[in-house]
Coordinates of C-alpha atoms and ligand atoms in Angstrom, one line a residue:
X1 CA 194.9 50.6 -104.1
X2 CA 194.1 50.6 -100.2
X3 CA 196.7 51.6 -97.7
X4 CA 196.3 49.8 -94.3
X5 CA 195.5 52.0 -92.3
X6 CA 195.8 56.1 -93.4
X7 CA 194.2 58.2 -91.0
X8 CA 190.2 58.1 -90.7
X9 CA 189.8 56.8 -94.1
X10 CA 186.0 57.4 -94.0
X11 CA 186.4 61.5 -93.8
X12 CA 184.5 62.4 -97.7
X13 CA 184.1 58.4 -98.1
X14 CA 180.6 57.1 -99.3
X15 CA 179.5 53.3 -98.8
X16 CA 177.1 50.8 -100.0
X17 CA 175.2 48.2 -98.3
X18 CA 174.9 44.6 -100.0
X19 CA 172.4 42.5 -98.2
X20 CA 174.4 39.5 -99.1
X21 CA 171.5 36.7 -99.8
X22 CA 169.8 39.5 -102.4
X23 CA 173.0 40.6 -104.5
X24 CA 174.7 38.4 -106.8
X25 CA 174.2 34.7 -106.6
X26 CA 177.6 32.9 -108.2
X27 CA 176.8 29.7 -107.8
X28 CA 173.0 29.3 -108.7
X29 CA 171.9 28.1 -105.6
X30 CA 169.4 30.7 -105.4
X31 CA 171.0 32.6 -102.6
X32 CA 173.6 35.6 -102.6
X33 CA 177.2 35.3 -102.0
X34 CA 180.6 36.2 -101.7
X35 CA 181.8 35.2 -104.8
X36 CA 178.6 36.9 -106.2
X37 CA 179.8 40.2 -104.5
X38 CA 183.3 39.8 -106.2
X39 CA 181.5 39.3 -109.8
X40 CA 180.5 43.0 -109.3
X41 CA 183.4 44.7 -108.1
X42 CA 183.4 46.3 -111.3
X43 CA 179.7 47.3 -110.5
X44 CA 180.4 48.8 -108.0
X45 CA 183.8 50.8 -108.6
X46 CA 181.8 52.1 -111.5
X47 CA 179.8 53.6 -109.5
X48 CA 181.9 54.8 -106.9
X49 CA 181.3 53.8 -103.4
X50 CA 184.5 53.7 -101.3
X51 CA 183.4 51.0 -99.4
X52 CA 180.5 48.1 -98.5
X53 CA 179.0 46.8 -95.6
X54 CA 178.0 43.4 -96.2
X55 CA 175.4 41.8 -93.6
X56 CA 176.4 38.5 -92.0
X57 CA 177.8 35.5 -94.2
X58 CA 178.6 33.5 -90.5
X59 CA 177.4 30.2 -90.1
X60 CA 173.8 30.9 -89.4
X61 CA 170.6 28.4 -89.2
X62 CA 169.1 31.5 -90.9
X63 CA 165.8 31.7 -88.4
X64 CA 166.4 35.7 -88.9
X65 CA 168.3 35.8 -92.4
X66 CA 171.9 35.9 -90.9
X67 CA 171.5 37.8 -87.8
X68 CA 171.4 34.6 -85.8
X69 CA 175.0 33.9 -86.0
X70 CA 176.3 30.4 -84.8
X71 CA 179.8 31.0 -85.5
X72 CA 181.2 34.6 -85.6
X73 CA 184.6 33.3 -87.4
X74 CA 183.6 32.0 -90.3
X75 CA 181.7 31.4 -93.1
X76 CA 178.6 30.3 -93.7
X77 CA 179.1 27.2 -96.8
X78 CA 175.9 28.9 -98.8
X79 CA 178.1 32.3 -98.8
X80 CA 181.3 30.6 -99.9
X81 CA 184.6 30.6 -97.3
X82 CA 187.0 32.3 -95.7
X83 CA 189.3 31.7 -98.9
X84 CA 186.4 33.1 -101.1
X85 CA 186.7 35.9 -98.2
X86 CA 190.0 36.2 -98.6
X87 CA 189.5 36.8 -102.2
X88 CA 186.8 39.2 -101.6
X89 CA 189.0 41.8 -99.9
X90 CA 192.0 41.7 -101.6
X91 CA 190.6 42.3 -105.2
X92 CA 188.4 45.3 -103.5
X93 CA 191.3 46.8 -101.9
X94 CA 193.1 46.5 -105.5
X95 CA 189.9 48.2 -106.8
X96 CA 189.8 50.8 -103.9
X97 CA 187.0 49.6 -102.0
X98 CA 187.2 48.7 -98.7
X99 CA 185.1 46.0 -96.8
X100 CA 182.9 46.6 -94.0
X101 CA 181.5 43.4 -92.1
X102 CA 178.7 43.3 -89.6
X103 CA 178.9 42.7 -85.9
X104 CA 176.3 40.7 -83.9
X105 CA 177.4 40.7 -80.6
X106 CA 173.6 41.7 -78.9
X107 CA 173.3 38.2 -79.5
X108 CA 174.1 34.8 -80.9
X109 CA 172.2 31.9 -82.5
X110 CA 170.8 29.5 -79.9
X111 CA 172.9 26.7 -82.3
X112 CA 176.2 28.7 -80.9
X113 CA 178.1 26.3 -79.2
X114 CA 177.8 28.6 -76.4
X115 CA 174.4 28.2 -76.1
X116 CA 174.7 24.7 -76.2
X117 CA 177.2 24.4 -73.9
X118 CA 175.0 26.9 -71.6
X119 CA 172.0 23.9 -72.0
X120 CA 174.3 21.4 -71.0
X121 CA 174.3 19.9 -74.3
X122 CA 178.1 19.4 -74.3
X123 CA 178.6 18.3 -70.8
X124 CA 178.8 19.9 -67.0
X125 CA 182.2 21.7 -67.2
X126 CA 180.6 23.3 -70.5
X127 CA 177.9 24.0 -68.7
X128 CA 179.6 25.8 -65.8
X129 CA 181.8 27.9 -67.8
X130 CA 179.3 28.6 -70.6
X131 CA 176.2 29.1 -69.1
X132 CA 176.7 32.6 -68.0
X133 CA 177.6 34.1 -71.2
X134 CA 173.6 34.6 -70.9
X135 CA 171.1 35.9 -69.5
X136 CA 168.8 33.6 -66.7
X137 CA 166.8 34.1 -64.0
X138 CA 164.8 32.5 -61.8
X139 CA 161.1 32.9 -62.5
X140 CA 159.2 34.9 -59.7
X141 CA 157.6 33.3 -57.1
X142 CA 154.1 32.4 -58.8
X143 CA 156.3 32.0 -61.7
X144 CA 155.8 33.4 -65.2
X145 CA 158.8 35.7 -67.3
X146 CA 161.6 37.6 -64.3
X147 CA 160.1 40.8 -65.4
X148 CA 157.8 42.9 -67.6
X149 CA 160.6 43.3 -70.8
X150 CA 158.7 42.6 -74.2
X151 CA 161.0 41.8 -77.5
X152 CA 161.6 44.1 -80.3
X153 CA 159.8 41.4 -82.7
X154 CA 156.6 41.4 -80.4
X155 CA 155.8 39.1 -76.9
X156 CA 157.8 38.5 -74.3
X157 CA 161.6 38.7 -74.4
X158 CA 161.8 36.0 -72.0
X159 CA 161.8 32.5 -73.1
X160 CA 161.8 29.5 -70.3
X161 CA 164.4 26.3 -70.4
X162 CA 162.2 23.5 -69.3
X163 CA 165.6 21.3 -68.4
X164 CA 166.4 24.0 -65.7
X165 CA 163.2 26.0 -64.6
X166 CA 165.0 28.9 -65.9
X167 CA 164.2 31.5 -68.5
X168 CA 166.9 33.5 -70.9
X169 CA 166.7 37.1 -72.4
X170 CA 166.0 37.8 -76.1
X171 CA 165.3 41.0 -76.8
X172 CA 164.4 39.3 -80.6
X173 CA 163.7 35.5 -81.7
X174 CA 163.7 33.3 -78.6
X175 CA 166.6 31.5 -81.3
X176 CA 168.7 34.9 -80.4
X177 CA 169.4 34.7 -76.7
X178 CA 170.9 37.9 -75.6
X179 CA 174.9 37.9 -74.4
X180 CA 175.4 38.8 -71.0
X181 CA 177.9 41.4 -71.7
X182 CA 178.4 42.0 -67.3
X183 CA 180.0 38.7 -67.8
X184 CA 184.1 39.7 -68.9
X185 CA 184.3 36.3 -70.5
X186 CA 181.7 37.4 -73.3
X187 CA 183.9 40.6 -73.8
X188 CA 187.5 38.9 -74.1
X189 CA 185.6 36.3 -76.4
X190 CA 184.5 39.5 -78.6
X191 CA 187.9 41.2 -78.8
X192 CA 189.4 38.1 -80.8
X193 CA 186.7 37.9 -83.1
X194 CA 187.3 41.5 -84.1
X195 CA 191.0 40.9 -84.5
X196 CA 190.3 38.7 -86.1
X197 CA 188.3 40.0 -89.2
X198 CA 190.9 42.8 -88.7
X199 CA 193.5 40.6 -89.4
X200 CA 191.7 39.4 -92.6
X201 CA 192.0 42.6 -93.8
X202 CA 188.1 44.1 -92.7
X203 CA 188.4 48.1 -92.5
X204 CA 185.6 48.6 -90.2
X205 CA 182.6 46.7 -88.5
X206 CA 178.5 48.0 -88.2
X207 CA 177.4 47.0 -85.1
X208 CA 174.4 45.3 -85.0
X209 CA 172.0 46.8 -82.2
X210 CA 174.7 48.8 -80.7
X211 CA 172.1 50.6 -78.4
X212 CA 171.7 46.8 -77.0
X213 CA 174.6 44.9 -75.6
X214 CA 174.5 45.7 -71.8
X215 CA 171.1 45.3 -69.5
X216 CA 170.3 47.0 -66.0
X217 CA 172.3 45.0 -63.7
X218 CA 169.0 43.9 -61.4
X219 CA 167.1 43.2 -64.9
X220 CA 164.3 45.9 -63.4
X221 CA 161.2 45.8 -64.7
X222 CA 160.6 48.8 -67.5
X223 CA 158.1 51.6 -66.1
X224 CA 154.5 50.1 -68.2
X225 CA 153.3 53.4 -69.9
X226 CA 149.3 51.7 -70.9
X227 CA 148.4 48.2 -71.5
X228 CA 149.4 46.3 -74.2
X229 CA 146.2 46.7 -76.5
X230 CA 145.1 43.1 -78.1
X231 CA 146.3 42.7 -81.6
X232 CA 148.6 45.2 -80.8
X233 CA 151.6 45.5 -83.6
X234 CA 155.1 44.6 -82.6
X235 CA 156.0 48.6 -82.3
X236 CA 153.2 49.3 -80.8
X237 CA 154.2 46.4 -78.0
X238 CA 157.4 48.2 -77.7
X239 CA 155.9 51.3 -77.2
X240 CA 153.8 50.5 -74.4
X241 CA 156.8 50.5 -72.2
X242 CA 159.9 53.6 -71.1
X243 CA 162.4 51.4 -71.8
X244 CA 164.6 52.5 -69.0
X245 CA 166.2 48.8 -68.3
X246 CA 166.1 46.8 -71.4
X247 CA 168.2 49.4 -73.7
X248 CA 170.5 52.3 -74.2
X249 CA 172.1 51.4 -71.0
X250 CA 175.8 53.5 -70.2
X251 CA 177.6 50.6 -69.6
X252 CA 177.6 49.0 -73.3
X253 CA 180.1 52.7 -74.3
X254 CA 182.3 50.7 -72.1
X255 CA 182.5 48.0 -74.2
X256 CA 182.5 50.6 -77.3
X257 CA 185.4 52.7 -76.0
X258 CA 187.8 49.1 -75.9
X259 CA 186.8 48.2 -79.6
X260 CA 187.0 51.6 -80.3
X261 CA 191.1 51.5 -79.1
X262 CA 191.7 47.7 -81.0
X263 CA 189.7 49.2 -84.2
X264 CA 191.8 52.7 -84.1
X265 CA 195.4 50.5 -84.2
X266 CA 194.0 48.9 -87.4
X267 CA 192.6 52.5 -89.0
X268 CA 189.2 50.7 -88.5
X269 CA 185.9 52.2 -89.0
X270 CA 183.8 51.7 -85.9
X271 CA 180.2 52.3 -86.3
X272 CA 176.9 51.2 -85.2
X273 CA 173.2 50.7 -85.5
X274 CA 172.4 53.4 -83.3
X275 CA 168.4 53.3 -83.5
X276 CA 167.9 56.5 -81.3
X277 CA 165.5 59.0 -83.4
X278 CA 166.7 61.6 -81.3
X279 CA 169.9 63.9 -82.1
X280 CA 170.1 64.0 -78.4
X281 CA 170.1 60.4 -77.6
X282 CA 172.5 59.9 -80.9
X283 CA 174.6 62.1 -78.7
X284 CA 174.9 60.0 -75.6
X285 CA 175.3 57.1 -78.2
X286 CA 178.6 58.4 -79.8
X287 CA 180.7 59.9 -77.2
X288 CA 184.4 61.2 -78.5
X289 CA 186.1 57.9 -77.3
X290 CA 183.4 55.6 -78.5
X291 CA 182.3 54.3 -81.6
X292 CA 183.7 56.7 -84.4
X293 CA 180.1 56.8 -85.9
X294 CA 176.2 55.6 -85.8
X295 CA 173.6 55.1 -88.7
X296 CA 171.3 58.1 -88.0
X297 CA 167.7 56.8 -88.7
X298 CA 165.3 59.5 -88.6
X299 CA 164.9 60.0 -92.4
X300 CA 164.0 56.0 -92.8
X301 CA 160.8 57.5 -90.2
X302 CA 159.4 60.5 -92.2
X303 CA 156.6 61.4 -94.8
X304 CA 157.8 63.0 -97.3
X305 CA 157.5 67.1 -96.7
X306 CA 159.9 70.2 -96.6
X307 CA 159.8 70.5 -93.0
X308 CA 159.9 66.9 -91.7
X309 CA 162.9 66.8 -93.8
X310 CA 164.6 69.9 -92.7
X311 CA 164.1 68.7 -89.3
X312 CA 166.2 65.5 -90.2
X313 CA 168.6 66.9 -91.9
X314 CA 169.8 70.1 -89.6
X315 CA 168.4 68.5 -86.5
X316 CA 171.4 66.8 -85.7
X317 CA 173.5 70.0 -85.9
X318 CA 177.1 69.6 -84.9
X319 CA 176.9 66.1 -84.2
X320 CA 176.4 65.4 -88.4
X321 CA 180.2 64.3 -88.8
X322 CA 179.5 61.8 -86.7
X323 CA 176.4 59.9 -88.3
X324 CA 176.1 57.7 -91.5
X325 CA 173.3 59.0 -93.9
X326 CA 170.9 56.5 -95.2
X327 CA 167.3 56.5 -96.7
X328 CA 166.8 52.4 -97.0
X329 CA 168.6 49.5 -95.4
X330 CA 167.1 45.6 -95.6
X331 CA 165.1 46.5 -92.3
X332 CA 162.6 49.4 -93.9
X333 CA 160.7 49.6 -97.3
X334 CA 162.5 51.0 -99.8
X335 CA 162.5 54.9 -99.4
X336 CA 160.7 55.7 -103.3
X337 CA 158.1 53.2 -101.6
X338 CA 158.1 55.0 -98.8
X339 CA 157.9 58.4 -100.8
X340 CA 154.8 58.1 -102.4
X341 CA 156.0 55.7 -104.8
X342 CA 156.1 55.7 -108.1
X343 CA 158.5 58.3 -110.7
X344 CA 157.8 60.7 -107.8
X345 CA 159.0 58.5 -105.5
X346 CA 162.2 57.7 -107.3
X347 CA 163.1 61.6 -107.8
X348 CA 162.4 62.3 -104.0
X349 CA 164.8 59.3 -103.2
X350 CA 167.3 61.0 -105.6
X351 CA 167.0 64.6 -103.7
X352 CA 167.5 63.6 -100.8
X353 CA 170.4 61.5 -102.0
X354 CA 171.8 64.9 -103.7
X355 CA 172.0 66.0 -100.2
X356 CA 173.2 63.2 -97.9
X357 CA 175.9 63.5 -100.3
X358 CA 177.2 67.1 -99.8
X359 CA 176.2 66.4 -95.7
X360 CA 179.0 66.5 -92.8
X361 CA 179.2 62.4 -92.8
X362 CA 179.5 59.3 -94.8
X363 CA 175.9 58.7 -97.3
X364 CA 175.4 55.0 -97.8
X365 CA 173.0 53.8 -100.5
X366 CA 171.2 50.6 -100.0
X367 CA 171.5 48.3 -102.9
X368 CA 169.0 48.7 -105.2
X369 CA 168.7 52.5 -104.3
X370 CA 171.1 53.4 -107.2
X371 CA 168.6 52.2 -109.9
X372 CA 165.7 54.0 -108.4
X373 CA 164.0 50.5 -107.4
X374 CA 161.0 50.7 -104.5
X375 CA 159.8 47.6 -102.6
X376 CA 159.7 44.5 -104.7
X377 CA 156.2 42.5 -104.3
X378 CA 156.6 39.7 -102.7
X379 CA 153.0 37.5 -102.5
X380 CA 151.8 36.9 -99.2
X381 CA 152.6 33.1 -99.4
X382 CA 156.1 33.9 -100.3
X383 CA 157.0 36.1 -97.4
X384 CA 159.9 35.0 -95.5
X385 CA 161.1 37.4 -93.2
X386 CA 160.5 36.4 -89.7
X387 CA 158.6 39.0 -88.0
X388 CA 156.1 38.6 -90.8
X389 CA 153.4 41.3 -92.5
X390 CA 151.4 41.9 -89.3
X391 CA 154.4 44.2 -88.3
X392 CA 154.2 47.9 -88.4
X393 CA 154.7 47.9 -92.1
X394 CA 152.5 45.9 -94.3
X395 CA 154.8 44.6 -96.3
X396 CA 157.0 43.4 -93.7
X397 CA 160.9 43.4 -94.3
X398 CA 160.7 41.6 -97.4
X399 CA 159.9 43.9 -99.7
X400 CA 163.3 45.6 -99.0
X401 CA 165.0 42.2 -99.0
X402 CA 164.3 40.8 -103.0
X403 CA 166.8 39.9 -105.5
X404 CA 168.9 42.9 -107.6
X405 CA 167.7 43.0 -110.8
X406 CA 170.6 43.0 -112.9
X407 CA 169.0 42.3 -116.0
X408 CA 166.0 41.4 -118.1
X409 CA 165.0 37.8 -118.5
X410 CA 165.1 35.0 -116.3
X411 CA 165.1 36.3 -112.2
X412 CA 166.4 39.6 -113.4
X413 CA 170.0 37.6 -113.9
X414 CA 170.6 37.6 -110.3
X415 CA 170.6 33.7 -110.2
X416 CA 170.1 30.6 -113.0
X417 CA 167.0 29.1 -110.4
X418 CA 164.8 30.5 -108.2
X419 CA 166.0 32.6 -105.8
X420 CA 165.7 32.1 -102.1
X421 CA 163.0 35.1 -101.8
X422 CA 160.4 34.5 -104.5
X423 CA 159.2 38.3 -106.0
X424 CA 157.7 39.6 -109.2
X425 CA 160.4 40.4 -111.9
X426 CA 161.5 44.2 -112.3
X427 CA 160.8 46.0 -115.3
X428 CA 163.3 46.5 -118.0
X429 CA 163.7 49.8 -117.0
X430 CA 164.8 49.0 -113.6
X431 CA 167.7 46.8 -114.3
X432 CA 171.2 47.7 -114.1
X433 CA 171.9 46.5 -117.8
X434 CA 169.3 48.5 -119.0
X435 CA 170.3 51.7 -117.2
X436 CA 173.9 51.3 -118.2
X437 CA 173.2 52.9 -121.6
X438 CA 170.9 55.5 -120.6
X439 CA 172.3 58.7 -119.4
X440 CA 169.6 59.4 -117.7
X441 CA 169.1 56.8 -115.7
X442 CA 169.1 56.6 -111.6
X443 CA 172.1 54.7 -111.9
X444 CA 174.4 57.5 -114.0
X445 CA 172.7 60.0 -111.8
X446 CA 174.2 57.9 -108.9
X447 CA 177.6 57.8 -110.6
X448 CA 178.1 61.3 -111.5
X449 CA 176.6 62.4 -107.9
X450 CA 179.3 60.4 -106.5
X451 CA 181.9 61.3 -109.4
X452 CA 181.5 65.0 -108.8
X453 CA 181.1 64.4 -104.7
X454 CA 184.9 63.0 -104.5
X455 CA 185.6 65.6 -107.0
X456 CA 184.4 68.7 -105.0
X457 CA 185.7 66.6 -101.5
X458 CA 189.2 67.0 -103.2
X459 CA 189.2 70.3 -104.7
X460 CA 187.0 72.1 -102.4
X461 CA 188.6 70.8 -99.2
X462 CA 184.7 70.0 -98.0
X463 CA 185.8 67.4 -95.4
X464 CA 186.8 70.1 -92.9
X465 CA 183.8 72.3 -93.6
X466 CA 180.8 72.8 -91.2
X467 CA 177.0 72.4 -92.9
X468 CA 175.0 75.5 -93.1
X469 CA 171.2 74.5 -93.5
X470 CA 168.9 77.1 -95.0
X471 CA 165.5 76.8 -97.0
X472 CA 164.3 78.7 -99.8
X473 CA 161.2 78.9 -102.1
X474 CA 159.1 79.5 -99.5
X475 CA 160.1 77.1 -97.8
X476 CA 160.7 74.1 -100.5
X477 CA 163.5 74.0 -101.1
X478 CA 166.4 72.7 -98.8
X479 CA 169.6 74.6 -98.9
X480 CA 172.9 72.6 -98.1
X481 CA 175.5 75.3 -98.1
X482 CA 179.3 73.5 -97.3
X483 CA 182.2 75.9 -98.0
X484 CA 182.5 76.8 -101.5
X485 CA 180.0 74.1 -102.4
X486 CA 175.6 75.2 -102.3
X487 CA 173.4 71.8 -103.1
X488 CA 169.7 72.5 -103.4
X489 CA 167.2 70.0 -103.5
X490 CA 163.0 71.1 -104.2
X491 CA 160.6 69.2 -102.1
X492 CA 157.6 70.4 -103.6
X493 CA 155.6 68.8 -106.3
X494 CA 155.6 72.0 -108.6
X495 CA 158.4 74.4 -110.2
X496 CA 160.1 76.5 -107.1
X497 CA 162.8 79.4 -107.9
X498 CA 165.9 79.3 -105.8
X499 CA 168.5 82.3 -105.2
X500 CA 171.8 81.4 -106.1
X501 CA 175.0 83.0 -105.0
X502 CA 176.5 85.8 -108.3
X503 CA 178.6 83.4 -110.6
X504 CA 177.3 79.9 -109.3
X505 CA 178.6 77.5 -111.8
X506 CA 176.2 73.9 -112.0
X507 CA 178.2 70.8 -111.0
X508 CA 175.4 68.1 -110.9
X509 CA 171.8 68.4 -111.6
X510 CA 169.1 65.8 -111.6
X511 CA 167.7 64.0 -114.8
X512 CA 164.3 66.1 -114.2
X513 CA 166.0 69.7 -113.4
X514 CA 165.9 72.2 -116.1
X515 CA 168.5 74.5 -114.9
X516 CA 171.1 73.0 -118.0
X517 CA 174.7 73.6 -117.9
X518 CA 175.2 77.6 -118.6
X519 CA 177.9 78.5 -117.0
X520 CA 177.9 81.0 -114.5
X521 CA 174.1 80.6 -113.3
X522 CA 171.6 83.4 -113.5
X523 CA 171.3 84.4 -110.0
X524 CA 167.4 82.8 -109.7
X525 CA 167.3 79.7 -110.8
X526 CA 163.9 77.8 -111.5
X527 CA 164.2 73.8 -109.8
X528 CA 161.5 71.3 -111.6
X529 CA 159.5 69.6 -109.0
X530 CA 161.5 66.9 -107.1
X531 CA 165.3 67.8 -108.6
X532 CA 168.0 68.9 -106.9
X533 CA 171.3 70.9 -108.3
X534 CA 175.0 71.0 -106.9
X535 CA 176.7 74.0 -107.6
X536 CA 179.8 75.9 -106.7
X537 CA 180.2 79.6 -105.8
X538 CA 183.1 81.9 -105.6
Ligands
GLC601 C1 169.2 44.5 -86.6 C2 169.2 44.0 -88.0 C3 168.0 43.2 -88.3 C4 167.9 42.1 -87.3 C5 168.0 42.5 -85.9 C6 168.2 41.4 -85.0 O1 168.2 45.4 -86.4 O2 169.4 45.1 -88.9 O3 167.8 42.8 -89.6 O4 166.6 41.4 -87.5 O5 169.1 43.4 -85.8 O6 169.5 40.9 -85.1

């Protein structure tokens, strides 16, 4: 059972993150849901995740999956209702788990009735009161955008309203138009909508493009670094600019620091997409009165080697406590993808898993992540995902974004029809039913990682104890030493021997380590390529 609201619930918690449309679809319409999430409360219990962030079920004409919300208090009909809702929390809180709900506020859908009303599409008081919960300007004399800005999915953020001569911001879809968040309206507007998922009983909101939200008061254009080369790749647009005006302005920890106050009087976990790669802008982004933590993205931007990943991992140093650990969400390929691929890919995943898990923080898996699964293939004329292939990553977002597979046979049992993203069915192997009965599998490695993580959290006292980062085996392997508790994960591809502290007893291992369970451990221990170990010293 949950209680309301003890103290910082998230210190030694781990999460999961359900992209809704791809979980479990209850009603065979092809598409994820609520109810479909309920179905696997068991699921996920078993596996032991404290709490999940689900990505948007609002009403949502779905021109980027969800993230173009028309209604921010309620619920899309293709994810269920607010009774369904309802439902949802209260048999997760009986279960232990606590719900996590996604916050858009960046910007809306352009279906909002607020950008309607802002059009003048429900009349001229609408318009008056409405129309400056965005962004407009002028265009220059000459005309052409108000400045140089270019959107995060490629081309100009700036998209003209032939009824008025004016354009509006989006830093994405020109169906997102950015709030103006220098307008106080937009901000009262956004403190009921977060009482009121916090009155439904959410424990804590992601924000959606926290480093967003607030824009250079004069709209300045952004210091051009080189021109923007033709054919040039969405990042690559981005890159072309210091983006000095358009984000990671101070005023949005304004904003932060009041949600921050209404979330801490519910025991609410407030934390955001903080896309800085930086520990030093991650720094600036989480202040002590400001959002109580930030998804810290650097390991969803490395190649797999020793030092890359040390870097990651100890880079952010005394700020760690303050980040959320995560090696895939529905916006990157899948990290084993990303790894190499393959059984290599998978056991890399898995290490580095091994030691979000035992880092100052809060690990979240990605769904899927627990059963080893890389990208699903998705055939060119079924890609769905907005900002398309031609993106930095060839297989856009979609590959991230397929079905679970939750069992052999017909759309790996995730729905009765086909689902809403069309992919090549998983193996056998990489179904949850399958991996139920195998001990080995990525999905009882996941369970007894988390299992002995809660364990060694409670026994150990590890919540209060700082990281010490070392490396060993010439460099290989990583060394997460927290208090009483040493987890070592090999990076290379070969056999690497690791010191251990006298009388080290084995706690967890990975399916492909060889260390076995004596009890205490020699003081050299020999790590198979790719596995990781938990132990405890005295
Ligand atoms: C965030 C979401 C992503 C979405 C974007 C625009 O980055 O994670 O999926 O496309 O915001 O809302």
């Amino acid at each position: 059972m949950i209680s309301s609201s003890s103290e910082q619930w998230w210190a030694g918690a781990a999460g999961y993150q359900i992209y809704i449309r791809s979980f479990a679809d209850s009603n065979d319409d092809g598409v994820g849901d609520l109810e479909g999430i309920r179905s696997k409360l068991g699921y996920l219990s078993d596996l032991g995740v404290d709490f999940v962030w689900i990505t948007p079920f609002y009403p949502t004409p779905g021109d980027d999956w969800g993230y173009d919300v028309a209604d921010y208090c309620d619920v899309d009909p293709l994810f269920g209702d607010l009774d369904t809702f309802d439902r949802l929390v209260a048999e997760a809180h009986d279960r232990g788990i606590r719900i996590v709900t996604d916050l858009v506020p960046n910007h809306s859908s352009s279906s909002h009735r607020w950008f309607q009303a802002a059009l003048g599409n429900s009349g001229a008081a609408d318009r008056e009161r409405y129309r400056d919960y965005y962004i407009w300007r002028d265009p220059p004399p000459g005309g052409g955008p108000p400045n140089n800005w270019v959107g995060y999915f490629g081309g100009p953020a700036w998209t003209l309203d032939p009824d008025s001569g004016q354009y509006y911001l989006h830093l994405f879809l020109p169906s997102q138009p950015d709030l103006n968040w220098r307008n106080p309206a937009v901000g009262d507007e956004w403190e009921g909508i977060l009482r009121f998922w916090l009155d439904r009983g959410v424990s804590g909101f992601r924000v959606d493009v926290a480093g967003g939200l607030v824009k250079d008061a004069l709209l300045r254009s952004n210091p051009q670094l080189q021109p923007i080369p033709p054919g040039a790749s969405r990042w690559e647009q981005w890159d072309c600019f210091e983006h000095l005006h358009d984000v990671f302005q101070p005023e949005s920890q304004e904003v932060f620091r009041r949600w921050r106050a209404i979330c801490d009087r519910y025991g609410a976990f407030l934390h955001g997409e903080t896309y800085h790669l930086d520990p030093r802008g991650m720094d600036a982004l989480l202040p002590p009165d400001g959002m109580h933590g930030g998804y810290w993205f650097a390991p969803m931007h490395i190649e797999w080697s020793a030092d890359t990943l040390w870097e990651v991992l100890s880079g952010p140093g005394d700020l760690a406590d303050r980040l959320l650990w995560a090696a895939g969400s529905h916006d990157m390929p899948r990290a084993p993808t990303r790894f190499g691929g393959g059984e290599a890919g998978r056991e890399r995943t898995l290490a580095m898993n091994v030691l979000f898990a035992f880092a100052p923080g809060v690990p979240v898996l990605y769904q899927g992540e627990e059963l080893g699964l890389g990208d699903g293939h998705v055939a060119p004329e079924s890609k769905l995902d907005p900002v398309g292939p031609d993106s930095d990553v060839a297989a856009g977002r979609d590959g991230c974004r397929t079905p679970m597979p939750w069992m052999p046979g017909p759309f790996n049992g995730f729905s009765a029809v086909e689902p809403w993203l069309l992919s090549e069915p998983r193996p056998t192997e990489h179904t949850a039913a399958a991996q139920e009965d195998d001990e080995a599998s990525y999905l009882n490695s996941h369970r007894r990682l988390l299992a002995v993580r809660r364990r060694l959290f409670e026994t150990e006292g590890l919540a209060g104890e700082a990281a010490d980062w070392g490396r060993d085996g010439d460099g290989a392997v990583i060394v997460l030493r927290r208090g009483s508790v040493v987890a070592s994960a090999n990076t290379a591809d070969t056999e690497t021997t690791v010191q251990l502290p006298a009388g080290s007893e084995l706690m967890y291992e990975t399916p492909a380590s060889t260390c076995g369970a004596s009890a205490p451990l020699p003081a050299q221990v020999r790590l198979a390529p790719r596995s990781a170990i938990v132990c405890r010293t005295n």
